[in-house]
Coordinates of C-alpha atoms and ligand atoms in Angstrom, one line a residue:
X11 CA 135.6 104.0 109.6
X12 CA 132.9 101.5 108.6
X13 CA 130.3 104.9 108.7
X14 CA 133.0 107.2 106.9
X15 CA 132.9 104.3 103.9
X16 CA 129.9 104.0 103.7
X17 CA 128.7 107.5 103.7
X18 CA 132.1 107.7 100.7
X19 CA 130.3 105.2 98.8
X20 CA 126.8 106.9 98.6
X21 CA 128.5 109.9 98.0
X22 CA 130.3 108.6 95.4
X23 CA 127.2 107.2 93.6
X24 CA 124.8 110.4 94.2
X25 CA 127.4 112.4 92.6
X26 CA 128.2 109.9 89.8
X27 CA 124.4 110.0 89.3
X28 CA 123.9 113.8 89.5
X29 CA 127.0 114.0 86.4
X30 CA 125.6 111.2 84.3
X31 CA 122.1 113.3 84.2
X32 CA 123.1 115.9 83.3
X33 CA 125.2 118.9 84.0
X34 CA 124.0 121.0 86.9
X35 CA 122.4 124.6 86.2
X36 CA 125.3 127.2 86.9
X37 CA 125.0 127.9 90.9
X38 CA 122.9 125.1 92.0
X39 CA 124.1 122.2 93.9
X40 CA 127.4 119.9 93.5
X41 CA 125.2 116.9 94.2
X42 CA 121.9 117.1 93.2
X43 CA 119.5 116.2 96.2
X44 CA 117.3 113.2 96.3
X45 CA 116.2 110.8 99.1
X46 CA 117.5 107.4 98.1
X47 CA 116.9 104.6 100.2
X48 CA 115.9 100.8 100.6
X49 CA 112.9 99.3 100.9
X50 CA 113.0 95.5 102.1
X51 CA 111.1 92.8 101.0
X52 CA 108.1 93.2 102.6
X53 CA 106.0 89.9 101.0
X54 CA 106.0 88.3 97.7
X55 CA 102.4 87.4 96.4
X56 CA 100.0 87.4 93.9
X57 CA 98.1 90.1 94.7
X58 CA 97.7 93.4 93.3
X59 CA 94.9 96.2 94.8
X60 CA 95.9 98.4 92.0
X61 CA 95.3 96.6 89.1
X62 CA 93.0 93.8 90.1
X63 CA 91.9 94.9 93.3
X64 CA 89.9 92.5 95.7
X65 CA 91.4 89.5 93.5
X66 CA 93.0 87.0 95.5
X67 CA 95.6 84.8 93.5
X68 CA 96.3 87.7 90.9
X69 CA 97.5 86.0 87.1
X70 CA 101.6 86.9 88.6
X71 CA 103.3 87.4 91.3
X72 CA 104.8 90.6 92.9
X73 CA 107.4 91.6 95.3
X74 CA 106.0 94.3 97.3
X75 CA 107.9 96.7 99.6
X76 CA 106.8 99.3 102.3
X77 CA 103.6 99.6 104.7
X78 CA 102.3 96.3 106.4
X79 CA 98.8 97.3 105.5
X80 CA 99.0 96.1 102.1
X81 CA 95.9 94.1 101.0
X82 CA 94.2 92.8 98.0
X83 CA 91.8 95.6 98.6
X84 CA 92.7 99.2 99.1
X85 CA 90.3 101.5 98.4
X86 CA 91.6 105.3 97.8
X87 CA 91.5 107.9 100.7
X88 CA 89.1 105.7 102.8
X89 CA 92.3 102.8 103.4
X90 CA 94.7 105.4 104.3
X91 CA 98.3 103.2 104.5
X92 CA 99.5 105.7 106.6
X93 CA 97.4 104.9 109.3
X94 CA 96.5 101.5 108.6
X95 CA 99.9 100.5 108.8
X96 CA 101.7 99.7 111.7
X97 CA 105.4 98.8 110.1
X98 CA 107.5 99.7 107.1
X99 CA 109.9 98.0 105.3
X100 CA 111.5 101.3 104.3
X101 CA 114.5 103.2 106.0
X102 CA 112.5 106.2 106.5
X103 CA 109.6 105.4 109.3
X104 CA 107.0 107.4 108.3
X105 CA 107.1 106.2 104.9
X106 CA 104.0 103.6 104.5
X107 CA 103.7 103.7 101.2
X108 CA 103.6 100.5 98.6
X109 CA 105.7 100.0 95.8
X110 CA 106.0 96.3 93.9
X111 CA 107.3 95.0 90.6
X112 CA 107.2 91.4 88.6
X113 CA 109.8 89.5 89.8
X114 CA 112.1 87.9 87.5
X115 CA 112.9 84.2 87.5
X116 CA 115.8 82.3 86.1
X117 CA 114.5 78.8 83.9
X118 CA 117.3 76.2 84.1
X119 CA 118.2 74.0 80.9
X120 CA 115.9 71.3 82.7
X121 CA 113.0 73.6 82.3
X122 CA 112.7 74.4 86.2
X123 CA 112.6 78.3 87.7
X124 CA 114.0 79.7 90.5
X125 CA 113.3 83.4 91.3
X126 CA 115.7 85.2 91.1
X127 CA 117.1 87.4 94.4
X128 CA 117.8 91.3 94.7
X129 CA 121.3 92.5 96.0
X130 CA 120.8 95.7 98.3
X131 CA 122.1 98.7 96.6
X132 CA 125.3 100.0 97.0
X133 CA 126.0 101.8 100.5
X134 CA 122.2 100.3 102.0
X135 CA 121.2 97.7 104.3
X136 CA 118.2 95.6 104.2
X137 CA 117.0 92.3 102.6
X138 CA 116.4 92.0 98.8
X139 CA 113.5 94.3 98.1
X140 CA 113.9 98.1 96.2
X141 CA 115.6 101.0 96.0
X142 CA 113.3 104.0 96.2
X143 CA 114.2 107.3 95.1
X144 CA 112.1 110.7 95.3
X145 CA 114.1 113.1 93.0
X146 CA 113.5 117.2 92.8
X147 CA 114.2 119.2 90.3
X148 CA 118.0 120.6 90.1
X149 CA 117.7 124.1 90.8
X150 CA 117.6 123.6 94.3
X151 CA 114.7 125.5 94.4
X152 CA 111.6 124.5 91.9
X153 CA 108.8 123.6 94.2
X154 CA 107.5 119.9 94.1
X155 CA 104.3 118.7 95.2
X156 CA 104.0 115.9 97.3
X157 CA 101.6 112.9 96.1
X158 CA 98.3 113.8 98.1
X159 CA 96.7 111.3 100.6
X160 CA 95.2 108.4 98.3
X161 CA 97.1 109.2 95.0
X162 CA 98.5 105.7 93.2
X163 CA 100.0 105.2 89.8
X164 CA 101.2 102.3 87.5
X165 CA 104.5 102.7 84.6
X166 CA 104.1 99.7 81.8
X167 CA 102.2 97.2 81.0
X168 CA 102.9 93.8 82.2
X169 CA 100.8 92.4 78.7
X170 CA 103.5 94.0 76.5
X171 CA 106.0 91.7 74.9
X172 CA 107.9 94.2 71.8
X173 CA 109.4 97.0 72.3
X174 CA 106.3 98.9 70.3
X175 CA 104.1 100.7 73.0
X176 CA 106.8 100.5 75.1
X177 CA 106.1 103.6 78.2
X178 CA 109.1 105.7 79.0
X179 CA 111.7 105.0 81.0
X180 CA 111.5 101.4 81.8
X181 CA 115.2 99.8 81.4
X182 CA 117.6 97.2 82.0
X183 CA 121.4 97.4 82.6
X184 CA 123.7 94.2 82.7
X185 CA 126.0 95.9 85.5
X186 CA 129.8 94.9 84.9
X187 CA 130.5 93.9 88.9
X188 CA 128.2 94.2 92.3
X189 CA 130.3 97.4 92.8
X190 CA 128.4 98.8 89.1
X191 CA 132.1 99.9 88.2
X192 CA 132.3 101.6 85.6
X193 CA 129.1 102.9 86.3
X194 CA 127.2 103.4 83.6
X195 CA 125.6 107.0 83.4
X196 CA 121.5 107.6 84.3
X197 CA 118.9 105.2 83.8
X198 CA 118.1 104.5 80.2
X199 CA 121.2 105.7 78.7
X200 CA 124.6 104.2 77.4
X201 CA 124.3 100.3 77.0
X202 CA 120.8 100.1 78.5
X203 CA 118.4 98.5 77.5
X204 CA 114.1 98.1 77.2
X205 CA 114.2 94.3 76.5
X206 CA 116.3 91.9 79.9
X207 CA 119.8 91.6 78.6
X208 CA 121.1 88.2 77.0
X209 CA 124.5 87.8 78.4
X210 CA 125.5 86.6 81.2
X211 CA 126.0 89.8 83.7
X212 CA 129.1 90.0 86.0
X213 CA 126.8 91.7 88.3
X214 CA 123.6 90.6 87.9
X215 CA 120.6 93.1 86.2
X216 CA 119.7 96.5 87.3
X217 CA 115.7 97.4 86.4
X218 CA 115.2 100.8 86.9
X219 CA 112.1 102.2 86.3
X220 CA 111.0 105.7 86.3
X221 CA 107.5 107.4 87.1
X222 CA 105.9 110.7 85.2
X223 CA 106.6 114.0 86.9
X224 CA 103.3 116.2 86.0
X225 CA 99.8 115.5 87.6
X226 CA 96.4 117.5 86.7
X227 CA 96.4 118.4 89.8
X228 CA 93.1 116.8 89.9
X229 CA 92.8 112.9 90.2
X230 CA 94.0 110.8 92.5
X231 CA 94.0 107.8 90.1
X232 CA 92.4 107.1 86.8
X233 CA 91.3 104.2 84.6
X234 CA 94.3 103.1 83.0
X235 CA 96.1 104.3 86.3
X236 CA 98.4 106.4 84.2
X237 CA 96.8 109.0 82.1
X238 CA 96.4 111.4 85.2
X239 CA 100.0 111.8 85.4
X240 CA 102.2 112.3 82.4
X241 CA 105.8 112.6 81.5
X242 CA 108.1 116.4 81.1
X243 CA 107.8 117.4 77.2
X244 CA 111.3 117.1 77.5
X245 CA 114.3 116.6 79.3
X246 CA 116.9 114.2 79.7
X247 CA 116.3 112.5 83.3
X248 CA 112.9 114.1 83.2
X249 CA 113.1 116.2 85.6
X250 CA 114.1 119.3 83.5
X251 CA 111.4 119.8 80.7
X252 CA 108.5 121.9 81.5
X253 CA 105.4 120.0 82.4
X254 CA 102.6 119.9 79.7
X255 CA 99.4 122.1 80.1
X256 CA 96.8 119.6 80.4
X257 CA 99.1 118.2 84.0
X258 CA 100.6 121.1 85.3
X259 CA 101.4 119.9 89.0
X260 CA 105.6 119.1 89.2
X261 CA 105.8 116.0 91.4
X262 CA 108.6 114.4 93.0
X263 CA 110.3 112.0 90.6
X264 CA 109.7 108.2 91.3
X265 CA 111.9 106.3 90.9
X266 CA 112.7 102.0 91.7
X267 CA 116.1 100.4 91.4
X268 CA 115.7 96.7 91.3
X269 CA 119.3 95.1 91.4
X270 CA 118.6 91.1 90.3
X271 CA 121.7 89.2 91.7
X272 CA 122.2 87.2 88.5
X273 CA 125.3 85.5 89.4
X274 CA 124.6 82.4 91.0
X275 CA 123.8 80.1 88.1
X276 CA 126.5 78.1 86.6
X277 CA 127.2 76.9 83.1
X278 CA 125.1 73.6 83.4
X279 CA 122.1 75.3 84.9
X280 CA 122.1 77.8 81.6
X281 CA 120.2 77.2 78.5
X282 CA 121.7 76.8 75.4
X283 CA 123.2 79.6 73.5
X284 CA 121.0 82.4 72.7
X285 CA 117.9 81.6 74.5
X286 CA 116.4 83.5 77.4
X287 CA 117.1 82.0 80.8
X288 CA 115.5 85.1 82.5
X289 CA 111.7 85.3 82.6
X290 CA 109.5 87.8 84.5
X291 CA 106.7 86.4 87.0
X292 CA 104.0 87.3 84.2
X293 CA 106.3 84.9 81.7
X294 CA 107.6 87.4 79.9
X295 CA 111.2 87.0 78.9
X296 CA 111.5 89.8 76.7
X297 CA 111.6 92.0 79.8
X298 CA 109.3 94.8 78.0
X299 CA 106.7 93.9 80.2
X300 CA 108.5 95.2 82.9
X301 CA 106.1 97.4 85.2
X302 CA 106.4 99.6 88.5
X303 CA 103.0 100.4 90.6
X304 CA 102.6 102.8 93.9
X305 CA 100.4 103.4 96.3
X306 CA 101.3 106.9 98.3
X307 CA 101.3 106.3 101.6
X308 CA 103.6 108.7 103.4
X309 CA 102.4 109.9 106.3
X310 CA 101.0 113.8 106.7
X311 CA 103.3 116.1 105.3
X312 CA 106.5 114.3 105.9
X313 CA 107.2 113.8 101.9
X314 CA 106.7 117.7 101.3
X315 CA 108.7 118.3 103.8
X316 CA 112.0 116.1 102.6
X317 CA 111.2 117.5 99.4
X318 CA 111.3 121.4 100.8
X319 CA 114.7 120.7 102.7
X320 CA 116.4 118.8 99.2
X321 CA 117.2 115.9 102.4
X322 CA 119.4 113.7 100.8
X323 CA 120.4 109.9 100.6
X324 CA 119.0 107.8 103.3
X325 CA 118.7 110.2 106.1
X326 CA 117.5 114.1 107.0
X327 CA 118.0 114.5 110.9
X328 CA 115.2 116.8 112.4
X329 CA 113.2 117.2 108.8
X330 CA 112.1 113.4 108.7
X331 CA 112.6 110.3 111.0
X332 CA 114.2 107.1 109.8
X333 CA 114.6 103.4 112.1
X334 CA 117.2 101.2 111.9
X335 CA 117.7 98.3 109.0
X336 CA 116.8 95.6 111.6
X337 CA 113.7 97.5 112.2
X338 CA 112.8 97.8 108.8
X339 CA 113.6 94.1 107.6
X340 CA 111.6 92.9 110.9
X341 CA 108.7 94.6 109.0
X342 CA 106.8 91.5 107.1
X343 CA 103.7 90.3 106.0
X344 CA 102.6 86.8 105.7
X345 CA 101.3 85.7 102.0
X346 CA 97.5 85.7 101.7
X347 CA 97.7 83.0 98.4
X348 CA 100.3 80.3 99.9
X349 CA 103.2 79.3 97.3
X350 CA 106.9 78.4 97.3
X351 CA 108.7 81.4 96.4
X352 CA 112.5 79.9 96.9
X353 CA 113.5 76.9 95.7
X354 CA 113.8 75.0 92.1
X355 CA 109.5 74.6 90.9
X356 CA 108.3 73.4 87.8
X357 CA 106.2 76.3 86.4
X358 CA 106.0 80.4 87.1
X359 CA 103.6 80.7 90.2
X360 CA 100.3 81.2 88.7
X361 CA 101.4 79.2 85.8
X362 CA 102.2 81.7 83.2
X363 CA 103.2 80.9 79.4
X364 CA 106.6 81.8 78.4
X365 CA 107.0 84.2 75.5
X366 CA 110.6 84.5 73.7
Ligands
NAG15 C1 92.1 94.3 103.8 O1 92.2 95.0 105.1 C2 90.9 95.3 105.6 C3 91.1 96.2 106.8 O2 92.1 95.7 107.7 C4 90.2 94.0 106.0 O3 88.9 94.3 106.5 C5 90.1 93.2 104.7 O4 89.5 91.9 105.1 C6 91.4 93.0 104.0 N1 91.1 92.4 102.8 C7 91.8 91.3 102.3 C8 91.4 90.8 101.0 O5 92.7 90.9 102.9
NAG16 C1 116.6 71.2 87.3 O1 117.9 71.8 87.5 C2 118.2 72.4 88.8 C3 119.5 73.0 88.7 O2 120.5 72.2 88.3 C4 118.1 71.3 89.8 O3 118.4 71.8 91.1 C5 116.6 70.8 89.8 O4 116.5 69.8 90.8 C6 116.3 70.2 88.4 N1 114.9 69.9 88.3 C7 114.5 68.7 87.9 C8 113.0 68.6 87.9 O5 115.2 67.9 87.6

């Protein structure tokens, strides 16, 4: 009974998802296929081996999900994840890839912060961390390419404070209820927004953000850790519009649900009216700094594979192989750069300025 709900709810929300993108083409599938799954918190630090790589004690913190072989330092192909790892946080076990995002914080009236927790997605288990998703193209039949051994990207820009500059598809929803009911429609459309919602949110924030489908099919990486991959020329949820010459490889579609469980402070720890209580780690409470970063780590061919089959939701029997939610929240790391990450403290961990 408990399974039969469960396996209703995802149900429920895959094809509420598949309708709000976008009507399937004629013949292709009721639900549209996409592996959809948790990731627990796998450590929460100030590191970062994309963006400052070897730097110990990086300007913000992070909380990063997936293989326990992430390290300030993680030099492409040679520090494979896949086999330098020997847990993940993620439901599917031979998934050692690293995904992270800013955390968001809540500043009392006082002046104090407290981070601010993740809920587990609707019809998942695990503790805090993201939702992961690896999303096809609808037809059922468009082939994707798996991210290749080494490959790593980065969506926003953690300096950005106005909504000019702003990349695609980085938004915020202020979710009605923990149940997201009504739910409402794909990422970025309806109500949400680019900049962290004002109001109080009967269900705390959703983040989702969203990574470009086309590669060049050449680099792994690149400077900016972005311009080797770009977004469809068009398309609603991406995943539709043809990919432009110049990165002609279809990938997978990234994507990270971060569900920020908003709802425990009360009237007297909020602000006055109108200002911010919600600030990012990088002290950003506009919430356009916002930013998503991956390291590929899956390991051999398992990713092409799920991707061949369409697997679905959180498991694929006999394509890929999963482990339990105990297993995958026993997967931790201890923090390199030692700091209180729960708790009331008096300024953002690495001591960022707030900007409004
Ligand atoms: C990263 O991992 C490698 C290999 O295990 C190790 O040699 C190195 O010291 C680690 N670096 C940091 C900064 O933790
Ligand atoms: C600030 O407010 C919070 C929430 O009410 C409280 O727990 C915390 O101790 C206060 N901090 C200081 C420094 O007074």
């Amino acid at each position: 009974m408990v399974i039969f709900t469960l396996t209703a709810v995802l149900l429920g929300f895959l094809a509420r998802n598949a309708l709000a993108q976008g009507t399937p083409p004629a013949g292709c599938c009721a639900t549209a296929a996409m592996l959809r799954f948790e990731c627990s918190r796998l450590t929460i630090e100030r590191l970062d081996p994309l963006v400052n790589p070897g730097l110990l004690g990086t300007p913000h913190n992070h909380q990063i999900v997936g293989g326990n072989a992430f390290n300030a330092s993680m030099p492409p192909v040679d520090y494979d994840p896949a086999t330098e790892s020997t847990c993940t946080s993620c439901t599917f076990s031979e998934d050692f890839s690293n995904y992270w995002t800013a955390n968001l914080y809540f500043q009392a009236r006082n002046g104090s912060f407290k981070r601010v927790p993740q809920l587990v997605n609707l019809g998942l288990r695990g503790r805090e961390g993201i939702t992961v998703y690896y999303i096809p193209p609808y037809d059922g039949k468009t082939k994707v390419t798996a991210f290749k051994k080494g490959f790593r990207m980065l969506v926003g820009d953690a300096m950005l404070r106005q909504a000019q500059g702003q990349q695609k598809q980085l938004c915020h929803r202020c979710t009605p209820n923990v149940a997201q009911d009504p739910f409402g429609g794909a990422p970025c459309t309806g109500d949400d927004t680019a900049y962290l919602p004002l109001e109080k949110c009967g269900g705390g924030i959703r983040t989702t953000i969203t990574f470009p489908t086309c590669w060049d099919g050449k680099n792994l990486d690149s400077p900016d850790h972005k311009s080797h991959v770009a977004y469809p020329s068009s398309g609603s949820f991406e995943t539709t519009g043809p990919c432009p010459a110049s990165h002609p490889v279809r990938l997978p579609q990234l994507m990270y649900e971060v569900m920020w469980d908003t709802r425990q402070f009360n009237d007297e720890e909020w602000p006055e009216k109108g200002k911010q209580p919600f600030v990012y780690s990088m002290g950003d409470a506009t919430g356009y700094g916002q930013h998503g970063d991956y390291i590929f780590g899956w390991k051999e061919d398992a990713l092409q594979k799920a991707m061949d089959h369409r697997c679905s939701g959180d498991s694929c029997a006999g394509v890929i192989k999963t482990q339990t939610a105990d297993d995958a929240m026993a997967c931790t790391l201890p923090q390199t750069v030692q700091e209180n990450i729960e708790g009331w403290i008096p300024s953002l961990p690495g001591g960022a300025a707030i900007t409004y």
